[in-house]
């Protein structure tokens, strides 16, 4: 055991909580006392206890990530479509060599043998095992066990730690350190994630927004009943999408399968076959997605257990895409995906790990790799006993995701680190579509408050996660109201509880408490406030959350970005005709249309569109503006759809011919 000789510094030490800190060192992190409320500090850690130390090195260029992404995504950029390789992404953000060398030298000088130190593949962090005595000497810290008062969870941590002055700029953070993440996961699962997950946006359990057998099975091709039941023909008529995409030689490309994400919800082949037989006889019986199963997931399931979300996604996407193929990213083993006692959030991290091996281990915003308090941990003795899958699937060009939760239920640093990954996927040319939520300006009932709203009086609107990340594209929901046809403009969905679904449904929309309005969206959002100012008090920035009765953050990133039909969708589920709804439906519709446009671009030797928002906001004329409808919640009618962008239907629904022509005109 080597010690730094504290004696040398005796003339110039200060003492913090009994720890002598030489003046060559500075405080690097100190826990906010408020976090300790639910934790009790127990005994000091035994000096020989082994701690798995991880030093998150400061990544370079993270602040430039946004500009890098705009450079390849903005239609006016000369580098439009010139996406990066994954190697370029790692290279751009990995820490400087000087950072690696300086921090390594510090450890070696302290007495950590270089052989003990590992440098991760993505170059983001240094790892070594240390005894508590070594860690305390290195960081001038005192390690204790902490116990969570309500959950009984125990973790090793310190209240604060120090590093030499010249090291500070090179270190993002060190673990184990001050982080004491409460096992909030249970809260998330029960109040937030599971609540929303049980609906079509998420899909665990019986589909709520569906009405088995209530509506007539309409004849394919008969557009006179689209105001009662939305069939594939209604969707193609709404957005002017021709039946079968033209493929040279009749064969679709092998490099443009569309990705669909599912968790805890499984399709049944019988349902897809029933649907194809009734609505799209040109799609052969047995047509099914290509499996990309992650961490022990399987699919399909038997018809009795078929999930409303998965059946809906495939029954919407295949009719728009076939003969293109679909890749199914079914995620997590049964224990994590379906056990109501599982404490993981199902928070997309194991999915992102499987697409990008470096995401498994990179550090940002105080987090390295998955969060054992929030994410599934593999091997899982209850299910998948293999190792966490890292970088095993090349991501498809387009990925449709009809799952999500609320910002307020997941730590902000967890969301930011994840949002960074969406930025990196965009840089590499992938388009990620998320359902904007089904609860208007609120969260689902019971999330945070009975009405799904925030603040002590349950009046503050609840933005959705990961929707508020500026690097995903959010899809809200529209409806063909009774008596209207597919040749008239649609309206935003406003379905009160019981009419027809058991819970109320409207398009999730609003403004983030975490992310500022991004530049590509600023004019659209400003114009909304200028011309259609919502009649609610607001606050600016989360530091003034709820101030003066404000109910939304006027400085935040607005969502959704776009919309598509999401009500009275004709489906087959569990062997029966059923009418389904949700932004869950809107998302695969929009994503499928983009996948078709990518096919056309690839066929003329152009790259896929990648991150699409900057192009859409710069050219809203390629969408059908939706100007009628609202998204109620929190005791209000919510925001109102209006000419131009609005936080109900975004920029509007697809106009396929205009979008195709526009994206083919871009380099
Ligand atoms: C379309 O459906 C309507 C309502 O069911 C029906 O009256 C009409 O005859 C149908 N048209 C065709 C061409 O089948
Ligand atoms: C969940 O936990 C409860 C209470 O401990 C237990 O009774 C139940 O069997 C558990 N359910 C599953 C699926 O493990
Ligand atoms: C915003 O502020 C509220 C109230 O202080 C807090 O509860 C919440 O965690 C903050 N959200 C974020 C994303 O920082
Ligand atoms: C909650 O309501 C009380 C009573 O109407 C009011 O005094 C208080 O300012 C409200 N708090 C917030 C954050 O809106
Ligand atoms: C406008 O939307 C409302 C629901 O908010 C709906 O009742 C009404 O029929 C819509 N009007 C038109 C013209 O579509
Ligand atoms: C609710 C409902 O209509 N259930 C039916 C679903 O389909 C099976 C078999 O086709 C019938 O037995 C159920 O009655």
XYZ file of C-alpha atoms and ligand atoms in Angstrom:
751
model
C 0.000 0.000 0.000
C 1.324 3.394 -0.958
C 0.237 6.622 0.573
C 0.719 10.090 -0.540
C 2.654 11.553 2.329
C 0.261 13.886 3.993
C 3.096 15.042 6.205
C 4.673 16.874 3.306
C 1.718 19.158 3.076
C 1.187 19.742 6.748
C 2.032 23.389 6.507
C -0.789 23.994 4.107
C -3.687 21.689 4.728
C -7.283 22.387 5.434
C -9.515 19.805 6.996
C -12.889 18.903 5.573
C -14.922 16.411 7.531
C -11.786 14.994 9.061
C -10.056 14.616 5.697
C -6.830 16.520 5.255
C -6.723 18.253 1.912
C -3.446 19.713 0.652
C -3.653 23.117 -1.004
C -2.366 21.584 -4.232
C -5.809 19.989 -4.492
C -9.240 21.390 -5.244
C -12.712 20.196 -4.455
C -14.012 18.409 -7.564
C -17.520 17.312 -6.557
C -19.594 17.705 -3.416
C -23.032 16.295 -2.917
C -26.004 18.583 -2.556
C -27.218 17.963 0.992
C -30.818 17.829 -0.215
C -30.095 14.543 -1.976
C -29.114 13.007 1.336
C -32.598 13.337 2.747
C -33.458 9.796 1.815
C -30.019 8.358 2.581
C -28.410 7.637 5.935
C -24.664 7.524 6.185
C -23.618 4.280 7.870
C -20.240 2.897 8.831
C -16.964 3.869 7.212
C -15.921 1.474 4.483
C -13.257 -1.051 5.503
C -9.881 0.182 4.283
C -9.259 -3.069 2.408
C -12.632 -3.061 0.606
C -12.147 -2.985 -3.159
C -13.734 -0.128 -5.103
C -14.138 -0.296 -8.898
C -12.816 3.169 -9.724
C -13.884 4.832 -12.990
C -12.474 8.148 -14.054
C -14.655 9.817 -16.661
C -12.297 11.846 -18.821
C -13.485 15.149 -20.196
C -14.677 14.499 -23.733
C -13.662 17.023 -26.288
C -16.085 18.764 -28.610
C -19.342 17.776 -26.886
C -20.311 21.440 -27.053
C -19.704 21.303 -30.805
C -21.910 18.231 -31.315
C -24.897 20.372 -32.177
C -22.972 22.297 -34.860
C -21.517 19.095 -36.283
C -25.038 17.704 -36.579
C -26.450 20.854 -38.186
C -23.584 20.809 -40.680
C -24.768 17.466 -42.111
C -28.531 17.980 -41.529
C -29.397 21.547 -42.456
C -30.646 21.745 -46.033
C -28.639 24.932 -46.657
C -25.366 23.346 -45.572
C -22.927 22.361 -48.295
C -22.244 19.222 -46.267
C -25.885 18.117 -46.194
C -26.119 14.323 -46.086
C -22.364 13.849 -45.621
C -22.780 11.729 -42.522
C -19.954 10.554 -40.323
C -18.661 7.042 -39.732
C -18.802 5.643 -36.209
C -14.984 5.895 -36.091
C -15.217 9.603 -36.903
C -17.754 10.044 -34.124
C -15.536 8.324 -31.554
C -12.537 10.305 -32.754
C -14.373 13.625 -32.606
C -15.553 13.259 -29.022
C -12.869 11.155 -27.367
C -10.728 12.962 -24.825
C -7.512 14.672 -25.964
C -4.339 12.590 -25.642
C -3.046 15.215 -23.201
C -6.042 14.475 -20.970
C -5.371 10.741 -21.021
C -1.650 11.250 -20.360
C -2.065 13.811 -17.577
C -4.600 11.762 -15.649
C -2.642 8.522 -16.133
C 0.520 10.228 -14.876
C -1.321 11.418 -11.748
C -2.417 7.852 -10.978
C 1.041 6.416 -11.622
C 2.728 9.088 -9.492
C 0.349 8.204 -6.702
C 1.416 4.579 -6.943
C -1.162 2.865 -9.143
C 0.793 0.473 -11.353
C 0.081 1.332 -15.041
C -0.701 -2.365 -15.573
C -3.737 -1.990 -13.320
C -5.240 0.812 -15.418
C -7.556 0.053 -18.338
C -8.451 2.589 -21.015
C -11.900 1.941 -22.486
C -12.419 1.182 -26.204
C -14.088 4.496 -26.829
C -11.221 6.213 -24.986
C -13.700 7.909 -22.666
C -12.588 6.634 -19.294
C -9.836 5.053 -17.192
C -10.676 2.153 -14.911
C -8.859 0.362 -12.100
C -9.727 -1.450 -8.911
C -8.482 0.225 -5.752
C -8.692 -0.488 -2.077
C -10.709 2.027 -0.122
C -7.469 3.148 1.507
C -5.945 3.931 -1.899
C -9.068 5.716 -3.143
C -9.243 7.814 0.020
C -5.584 8.770 -0.286
C -5.873 9.586 -3.960
C -9.023 11.687 -3.653
C -8.743 13.052 -0.108
C -12.126 11.623 0.588
C -13.785 9.361 3.120
C -15.866 6.457 1.858
C -18.933 5.295 3.766
C -21.801 2.963 3.183
C -25.087 4.786 2.615
C -28.467 3.236 3.039
C -31.627 4.400 1.357
C -34.244 4.920 4.044
C -37.253 3.645 2.168
C -35.801 1.147 -0.289
C -33.037 -0.364 1.860
C -30.597 0.038 -1.041
C -26.935 0.249 0.063
C -24.157 2.042 -1.848
C -20.539 3.104 -1.280
C -19.945 6.806 -1.703
C -18.203 9.861 -0.312
C -19.639 13.282 0.432
C -16.981 15.088 -1.577
C -13.618 14.383 -3.186
C -10.628 16.332 -4.411
C -8.165 16.207 -7.276
C -4.942 18.110 -7.953
C -5.585 21.518 -9.522
C -3.887 20.598 -12.805
C -6.085 17.481 -13.137
C -9.435 19.129 -12.663
C -10.031 20.261 -16.235
C -9.335 16.730 -17.506
C -11.779 14.874 -15.288
C -15.516 14.886 -15.826
C -16.240 12.944 -12.643
C -15.094 9.897 -10.691
C -17.104 6.923 -9.411
C -17.695 5.695 -6.814
C -17.933 9.319 -5.788
C -20.728 11.522 -4.636
C -23.429 9.908 -6.735
C -26.167 8.356 -4.654
C -28.854 7.713 -7.149
C -31.943 6.710 -5.267
C -33.509 3.575 -6.687
C -36.173 5.786 -8.238
C -36.689 3.138 -10.850
C -39.570 1.665 -8.935
C -41.218 5.047 -8.921
C -40.580 5.435 -12.609
C -41.909 2.016 -13.403
C -45.042 2.377 -11.406
C -46.009 5.999 -11.768
C -44.492 6.924 -15.026
C -43.120 4.392 -17.356
C -45.505 1.586 -16.695
C -48.493 3.879 -16.784
C -47.673 5.216 -20.185
C -46.245 1.894 -21.199
C -49.552 0.191 -20.726
C -51.094 2.320 -23.441
C -50.559 2.011 -27.100
C -47.711 4.409 -26.919
C -45.979 1.837 -24.784
C -47.795 -1.370 -24.893
C -47.422 -3.510 -21.777
C -50.567 -5.418 -21.004
C -53.875 -5.159 -22.787
C -54.126 -2.297 -25.237
C -56.226 0.369 -23.638
C -56.816 2.561 -26.622
C -58.585 -0.085 -28.566
C -62.167 -1.082 -28.939
C -62.443 -4.749 -29.811
C -65.050 -5.332 -32.441
C -66.820 -2.006 -32.008
C -66.322 -0.665 -35.494
C -67.337 -2.226 -38.784
C -64.643 -3.954 -40.787
C -64.609 -1.639 -43.751
C -63.956 -2.669 -47.285
C -60.458 -1.995 -48.538
C -60.469 0.807 -51.058
C -63.712 2.317 -49.759
C -62.715 5.766 -48.568
C -66.228 6.773 -47.522
C -65.783 5.198 -44.083
C -62.375 6.675 -43.187
C -64.124 8.892 -40.631
C -65.033 5.689 -38.732
C -62.102 3.406 -39.352
C -58.669 4.208 -40.739
C -57.500 1.506 -43.147
C -54.213 1.428 -45.083
C -56.101 2.894 -48.052
C -57.278 5.826 -45.910
C -53.683 6.536 -44.837
C -52.366 6.374 -48.400
C -55.141 8.727 -49.518
C -54.504 11.173 -46.657
C -50.798 11.508 -47.448
C -50.905 10.711 -51.181
C -48.667 7.682 -50.909
C -48.792 5.363 -53.957
C -49.501 1.700 -53.232
C -46.257 -0.035 -54.046
C -43.066 1.932 -54.083
C -41.254 1.681 -57.372
C -38.206 -0.495 -57.018
C -35.783 -1.052 -59.830
C -36.374 -4.679 -60.796
C -39.156 -4.943 -58.208
C -36.679 -5.683 -55.449
C -36.171 -3.369 -52.481
C -32.705 -2.494 -51.263
C -31.109 -4.678 -48.652
C -29.573 -1.664 -46.894
C -32.838 0.094 -46.084
C -34.879 -2.134 -43.776
C -36.933 -0.004 -41.368
C -36.317 -0.413 -37.629
C -39.149 -0.730 -35.114
C -38.445 -0.829 -31.364
C -40.565 -2.918 -28.977
C -40.227 -3.727 -25.290
C -42.472 -5.998 -23.222
C -45.030 -6.240 -26.023
C -44.957 -8.923 -28.728
C -46.576 -9.353 -32.132
C -48.493 -12.462 -33.196
C -48.111 -13.740 -36.751
C -51.788 -14.775 -36.762
C -52.815 -11.150 -36.256
C -50.554 -9.851 -39.010
C -51.875 -12.551 -41.362
C -55.510 -11.717 -40.535
C -54.774 -8.084 -41.197
C -52.988 -8.738 -44.506
C -55.811 -11.042 -45.665
C -58.460 -8.408 -44.925
C -56.746 -5.196 -45.946
C -53.614 -5.796 -47.996
C -53.926 -9.076 -49.884
C -50.823 -8.161 -51.929
C -48.728 -8.787 -48.787
C -48.092 -12.547 -48.545
C -49.262 -14.477 -45.490
C -46.384 -15.089 -43.107
C -44.646 -11.786 -43.844
C -42.774 -10.908 -40.662
C -40.007 -8.647 -39.386
C -36.324 -9.555 -39.386
C -35.332 -10.198 -35.776
C -32.711 -8.026 -34.068
C -33.286 -9.322 -30.576
C -31.479 -7.637 -27.731
C -30.394 -9.092 -24.366
C -32.540 -12.215 -24.389
C -35.693 -10.810 -25.994
C -37.838 -13.057 -28.197
C -40.853 -12.647 -30.513
C -43.452 -13.401 -31.778
C -45.880 -14.606 -29.150
C -49.052 -16.693 -29.487
C -52.189 -14.950 -30.623
C -53.837 -14.971 -27.194
C -50.961 -12.897 -25.785
C -50.404 -10.600 -28.740
C -49.491 -7.048 -27.797
C -51.545 -4.123 -29.036
C -48.486 -1.994 -29.677
C -46.489 -4.478 -31.755
C -49.455 -5.608 -33.850
C -50.393 -1.979 -34.488
C -46.854 -0.979 -35.504
C -46.465 -3.769 -38.070
C -50.016 -3.463 -39.402
C -49.357 0.209 -40.129
C -45.799 -0.038 -41.447
C -46.051 -3.072 -43.751
C -48.866 -1.652 -45.902
C -46.843 1.531 -46.448
C -43.517 -0.215 -47.041
C -43.973 -3.675 -48.467
C -41.939 -5.146 -50.237
C -39.420 -3.285 -48.092
C -38.502 -5.177 -44.955
C -38.783 -4.300 -41.278
C -36.193 -4.984 -38.588
C -37.591 -5.640 -35.122
C -35.482 -4.366 -32.232
C -37.169 -6.394 -29.513
C -35.441 -5.370 -26.298
C -34.720 -6.968 -22.903
C -35.484 -10.390 -21.452
C -38.901 -11.257 -20.048
C -37.859 -10.522 -16.478
C -37.011 -6.906 -17.240
C -39.534 -6.368 -20.009
C -42.662 -7.746 -18.376
C -42.184 -8.405 -14.664
C -44.115 -5.701 -12.822
C -41.584 -5.955 -9.993
C -38.642 -5.181 -12.232
C -37.057 -1.953 -11.152
C -35.560 -0.944 -14.464
C -37.009 1.905 -16.483
C -36.791 0.057 -19.776
C -35.206 3.361 -20.591
C -33.745 2.671 -24.062
C -30.157 2.369 -22.843
C -29.787 -1.373 -23.459
C -31.214 -0.745 -26.932
C -28.708 2.031 -27.606
C -25.913 -0.182 -26.235
C -26.793 -2.847 -28.795
C -26.541 -0.311 -31.627
C -23.391 1.432 -30.460
C -20.809 -0.473 -28.435
C -19.166 2.737 -27.300
C -22.420 3.879 -25.651
C -22.056 0.923 -23.264
C -19.105 2.596 -21.658
C -18.866 6.262 -22.403
C -19.093 8.928 -19.770
C -21.062 12.106 -19.828
C -23.077 14.205 -17.441
C -21.917 12.206 -14.448
C -22.753 8.787 -15.824
C -20.608 6.020 -17.318
C -22.322 3.265 -19.206
C -25.708 2.030 -18.084
C -27.051 3.071 -14.742
C -27.446 0.022 -12.504
C -30.193 1.845 -10.641
C -32.224 2.503 -13.765
C -31.169 0.141 -16.523
C -31.452 -3.633 -16.731
C -28.297 -5.424 -15.569
C -26.948 -8.418 -17.526
C -26.190 -11.271 -17.025
C -29.629 -11.590 -15.420
C -30.060 -14.651 -13.201
C -33.833 -14.468 -13.807
C -33.556 -14.494 -17.580
C -30.867 -13.723 -20.124
C -27.613 -15.002 -18.657
C -25.373 -13.722 -21.451
C -23.355 -10.524 -21.321
C -24.901 -7.118 -22.031
C -24.985 -6.805 -25.818
C -22.798 -3.957 -27.041
C -22.605 -2.836 -30.662
C -24.124 -6.048 -32.053
C -26.520 -4.458 -34.595
C -25.862 -1.820 -37.188
C -28.695 0.662 -36.716
C -31.226 0.917 -39.556
C -31.575 4.246 -41.370
C -34.953 4.912 -39.737
C -36.129 3.747 -36.311
C -39.724 4.105 -35.075
C -40.239 4.112 -31.296
C -43.706 4.279 -29.740
C -42.551 4.159 -26.111
C -41.555 6.812 -23.606
C -42.084 8.418 -20.239
C -41.982 11.839 -18.620
C -38.979 14.131 -18.050
C -39.868 14.515 -14.385
C -39.437 10.792 -13.696
C -35.874 10.328 -14.936
C -32.742 12.158 -13.729
C -31.778 15.016 -16.055
C -28.167 13.765 -16.439
C -29.457 10.351 -17.548
C -31.584 12.052 -20.201
C -28.779 14.339 -21.378
C -26.332 11.501 -21.815
C -28.964 9.626 -23.809
C -29.794 12.717 -25.867
C -26.103 12.960 -26.796
C -26.355 9.485 -28.231
C -29.291 10.525 -30.417
C -27.113 13.413 -31.617
C -24.361 10.918 -32.522
C -26.836 8.633 -34.327
C -28.032 11.668 -36.298
C -24.447 12.488 -37.230
C -24.189 8.969 -38.656
C -27.332 9.442 -40.770
C -30.032 7.731 -38.708
C -33.532 9.193 -38.223
C -35.151 8.467 -34.850
C -38.921 8.939 -34.527
C -40.664 9.001 -31.142
C -44.385 9.020 -30.320
C -45.071 12.336 -28.581
C -47.337 10.854 -25.867
C -51.076 10.433 -25.512
C -51.887 12.746 -22.613
C -51.804 16.229 -24.079
C -49.881 18.696 -21.911
C -49.912 16.370 -18.893
C -48.323 13.053 -18.065
C -50.469 9.953 -17.664
C -52.919 9.977 -14.764
C -51.145 9.146 -11.537
C -47.740 10.287 -12.785
C -46.418 12.638 -10.073
C -49.968 13.740 -9.268
C -53.375 12.175 -9.872
C -53.852 14.295 -12.988
C -50.325 13.608 -14.308
C -49.214 17.217 -13.781
C -46.308 18.736 -11.838
C -45.812 21.124 -8.959
C -47.388 21.361 -5.509
C -50.769 22.270 -6.965
C -50.569 19.798 -9.873
C -51.002 22.646 -12.341
C -47.690 22.569 -14.221
C -47.543 20.815 -17.603
C -45.409 17.655 -17.746
C -43.033 17.361 -20.740
C -42.264 13.883 -22.081
C -38.970 11.949 -22.215
C -37.011 11.352 -24.382
C -39.210 13.459 -26.644
C -37.790 16.748 -25.461
C -34.288 15.827 -26.684
C -33.674 18.174 -29.638
C -32.158 15.334 -31.705
C -35.213 13.095 -32.077
C -38.294 13.713 -34.215
C -41.603 13.631 -32.334
C -44.836 12.605 -33.962
C -48.198 13.840 -32.608
C -51.628 12.515 -33.574
C -54.371 13.717 -35.911
C -57.882 12.455 -36.591
C -60.512 12.429 -39.342
C -63.566 13.592 -37.422
C -66.985 12.067 -38.182
C -68.514 13.509 -41.330
C -65.121 14.527 -42.727
C -63.192 12.904 -45.557
C -59.532 12.142 -46.193
C -59.547 14.946 -48.772
C -60.136 17.618 -46.115
C -57.591 18.802 -43.541
C -57.328 16.615 -40.436
C -57.607 17.963 -36.877
C -55.644 17.242 -33.722
C -57.132 14.328 -31.755
C -59.261 15.344 -28.774
C -60.885 12.206 -27.367
C -62.379 12.648 -23.881
C -62.292 9.631 -21.558
C -64.779 7.009 -22.696
C -65.125 8.505 -26.200
C -64.196 6.005 -27.476
C -61.237 4.776 -25.407
C -61.400 4.255 -21.680
C -58.892 7.031 -20.963
C -58.725 10.464 -22.573
C -56.388 10.807 -25.525
C -54.786 13.818 -27.181
C -51.419 14.566 -28.722
C -48.541 14.921 -26.257
C -46.974 18.348 -26.637
C -45.310 21.202 -24.810
C -41.935 22.603 -23.807
C -38.947 20.941 -22.144
C -37.676 21.805 -18.685
C -34.235 20.421 -19.593
C -33.348 21.559 -23.120
C -33.454 25.077 -24.525
C -35.176 25.717 -27.795
C -32.728 24.564 -30.517
C -31.751 26.995 -33.286
C -33.481 25.035 -36.056
C -36.787 25.514 -34.223
C -36.422 29.013 -32.803
C -38.264 30.984 -35.503
C -41.166 28.521 -35.559
C -41.613 28.630 -31.784
C -41.254 32.421 -31.606
C -43.831 32.827 -34.321
C -46.236 30.565 -32.403
C -45.887 32.721 -29.280
C -46.147 35.936 -31.281
C -49.223 35.011 -33.315
C -51.025 32.471 -31.129
C -49.925 33.278 -27.614
C -51.255 30.599 -25.241
C -53.434 32.069 -22.480
C -51.357 30.595 -19.640
C -48.753 32.069 -17.304
C -45.260 30.743 -18.055
C -41.772 30.686 -16.570
C -38.400 30.932 -18.286
C -35.814 28.248 -17.586
C -36.139 25.475 -15.042
C -34.472 27.566 -12.352
C -37.735 29.505 -12.180
C -39.899 26.363 -12.471
C -43.508 27.229 -11.591
C -42.688 30.839 -10.685
C -45.636 33.265 -10.573
C -48.011 30.430 -11.310
C -46.291 29.619 -14.622
C -47.354 26.292 -16.096
C -44.788 25.813 -18.887
C -41.214 26.775 -19.740
C -41.332 29.340 -22.498
C -37.577 28.934 -23.127
C -37.724 25.178 -23.633
C -37.501 22.934 -26.712
C -41.032 22.580 -28.103
C -42.575 19.329 -29.306
C -44.017 17.529 -31.249
C -42.248 18.238 -34.534
C -44.765 16.642 -36.898
C -47.986 14.619 -36.804
C -49.853 11.807 -38.547
C -53.165 10.042 -38.117
C -53.534 8.215 -34.817
C -57.209 7.528 -34.154
C -59.734 4.807 -35.053
C -57.001 2.729 -36.688
C -58.246 -0.603 -38.063
C -56.155 -3.419 -36.570
C -56.285 -7.094 -35.732
C -55.176 -7.937 -32.224
C -55.485 -11.185 -30.299
C -57.426 -12.691 -33.157
C -60.068 -9.977 -33.459
C -60.751 -6.795 -35.318
C -60.047 -3.848 -33.076
C -59.967 -0.089 -33.425
C -56.834 1.402 -31.958
C -55.379 4.833 -31.393
C -52.434 6.715 -29.997
C -49.383 8.656 -31.146
C -48.139 5.051 -31.240
C -49.922 4.786 -34.559
C -48.780 8.146 -35.891
C -45.101 7.301 -35.427
C -44.724 4.205 -37.640
C -46.800 5.992 -40.322
C -44.450 8.964 -40.445
C -41.341 6.786 -40.118
C -42.457 4.487 -42.962
C -42.902 7.448 -45.278
C -39.372 8.630 -44.512
C -38.070 5.121 -45.102
C -39.604 5.185 -48.577
C -38.029 8.544 -49.315
C -34.669 7.163 -48.157
C -35.077 4.281 -50.611
C -35.593 6.784 -53.419
C -32.529 8.772 -52.328
C -30.372 5.668 -52.049
C -31.466 4.619 -55.536
C -29.996 7.815 -56.978
C -26.811 7.336 -54.963
C -27.659 9.878 -52.277
C -27.352 9.227 -48.567
C -30.308 8.657 -46.232
C -31.880 11.806 -44.778
C -30.601 11.266 -41.232
C -31.680 13.871 -38.680
C -34.671 15.419 -40.425
C -35.803 18.281 -38.161
C -33.656 21.111 -39.583
C -34.923 20.344 -43.108
C -38.568 20.194 -42.019
C -38.454 23.429 -40.016
C -36.721 25.184 -42.927
C -39.367 23.880 -45.388
C -42.700 23.488 -43.598
C -44.468 23.779 -46.977
C -43.764 20.075 -47.629
C -46.163 19.166 -44.786
C -49.932 19.602 -44.402
C -50.341 22.261 -41.715
C -52.923 21.240 -39.092
C -54.756 24.230 -37.620
C -57.695 22.798 -35.637
C -57.750 21.012 -32.276
C -56.059 21.173 -28.863
C -54.261 18.890 -26.401
C -56.070 19.140 -23.034
C -54.533 18.437 -19.644
C -53.893 19.851 -16.154
C -57.365 21.364 -16.001
C -56.870 23.323 -19.238
C -57.743 22.788 -22.896
C -53.981 22.617 -23.465
C -52.322 24.336 -26.392
C -54.154 25.019 -29.636
C -53.219 23.911 -33.108
C -52.650 26.972 -35.286
C -51.244 27.968 -38.662
C -47.498 27.186 -38.633
C -45.776 25.104 -35.958
C -47.723 24.424 -32.766
C -47.130 22.237 -29.673
C -50.059 19.956 -30.626
C -49.382 18.778 -34.190
C -45.950 20.323 -34.825
C -45.449 21.364 -38.446
C -48.195 19.013 -39.634
C -48.750 15.728 -41.464
C -46.791 14.294 -44.405
C -47.421 15.338 -47.973
C -45.592 12.474 -49.643
C -45.235 13.878 -53.169
C -43.903 17.214 -51.891
C -41.573 15.570 -49.386
C -40.237 13.115 -51.949
C -39.547 15.851 -54.487
C -37.906 18.057 -51.870
C -35.621 15.399 -50.397
C -34.660 14.180 -53.866
C -33.655 17.758 -54.682
C -31.223 17.907 -51.760
C -27.642 16.684 -52.254
C -68.523 2.206 -49.312
O -69.066 2.082 -48.021
C -70.309 2.758 -47.860
C -70.674 2.701 -46.391
O -70.594 1.388 -45.922
C -71.339 2.143 -48.764
O -72.582 2.824 -48.655
C -70.873 2.212 -50.218
O -71.736 1.515 -51.061
C -69.476 1.622 -50.348
N -68.988 1.875 -51.693
C -68.427 0.936 -52.423
C -67.965 1.347 -53.797
O -68.307 -0.213 -52.039
C -43.940 -9.223 -7.312
O -43.753 -9.001 -5.929
C -44.836 -9.472 -5.132
C -44.567 -9.030 -3.707
O -43.262 -9.350 -3.336
C -44.947 -10.974 -5.289
O -46.053 -11.452 -4.518
C -45.173 -11.324 -6.744
O -45.170 -12.705 -6.944
C -44.083 -10.708 -7.613
N -44.409 -10.903 -9.017
C -43.554 -11.445 -9.901
C -44.074 -11.594 -11.290
O -42.424 -11.777 -9.621
C -36.946 21.659 -12.490
O -37.233 22.265 -11.270
C -38.060 21.504 -10.389
C -38.376 22.359 -9.176
O -37.200 22.871 -8.633
C -37.331 20.207 -10.019
O -38.168 19.421 -9.205
C -36.985 19.460 -11.280
O -36.195 18.347 -10.967
C -36.206 20.347 -12.257
N -36.073 19.650 -13.505
C -34.931 19.571 -14.144
C -35.016 18.851 -15.430
O -33.902 20.054 -13.752
C -50.441 26.717 -4.992
O -51.682 27.201 -4.564
C -51.595 28.090 -3.459
C -53.003 28.401 -3.002
O -53.789 28.814 -4.121
C -50.813 29.328 -3.866
O -50.679 30.195 -2.786
C -49.414 28.895 -4.336
O -48.714 30.032 -4.834
C -49.532 27.858 -5.435
N -48.186 27.369 -5.740
C -47.742 27.278 -6.989
C -46.340 26.811 -7.158
O -48.431 27.533 -7.962
C -61.915 20.668 -34.858
O -61.497 19.896 -33.751
C -62.530 19.598 -32.847
C -61.919 18.876 -31.674
O -61.014 19.706 -31.028
C -63.588 18.775 -33.532
O -64.646 18.524 -32.647
C -64.104 19.495 -34.759
O -64.972 18.671 -35.481
C -62.942 19.885 -35.656
N -63.410 20.673 -36.771
C -63.201 20.331 -38.034
C -63.686 21.298 -39.055
O -62.610 19.311 -38.348
C -64.057 -9.981 -27.875
C -64.080 -10.906 -29.047
O -64.676 -10.610 -30.059
N -63.421 -12.036 -28.915
C -63.320 -13.033 -29.966
C -61.937 -13.009 -30.556
O -61.766 -14.036 -31.499
C -61.966 -15.314 -30.994
C -61.625 -16.332 -32.062
O -61.628 -15.754 -33.334
C -63.407 -15.469 -30.482
O -63.589 -16.728 -29.900
C -63.643 -14.382 -29.423
O -64.997 -14.396 -29.017
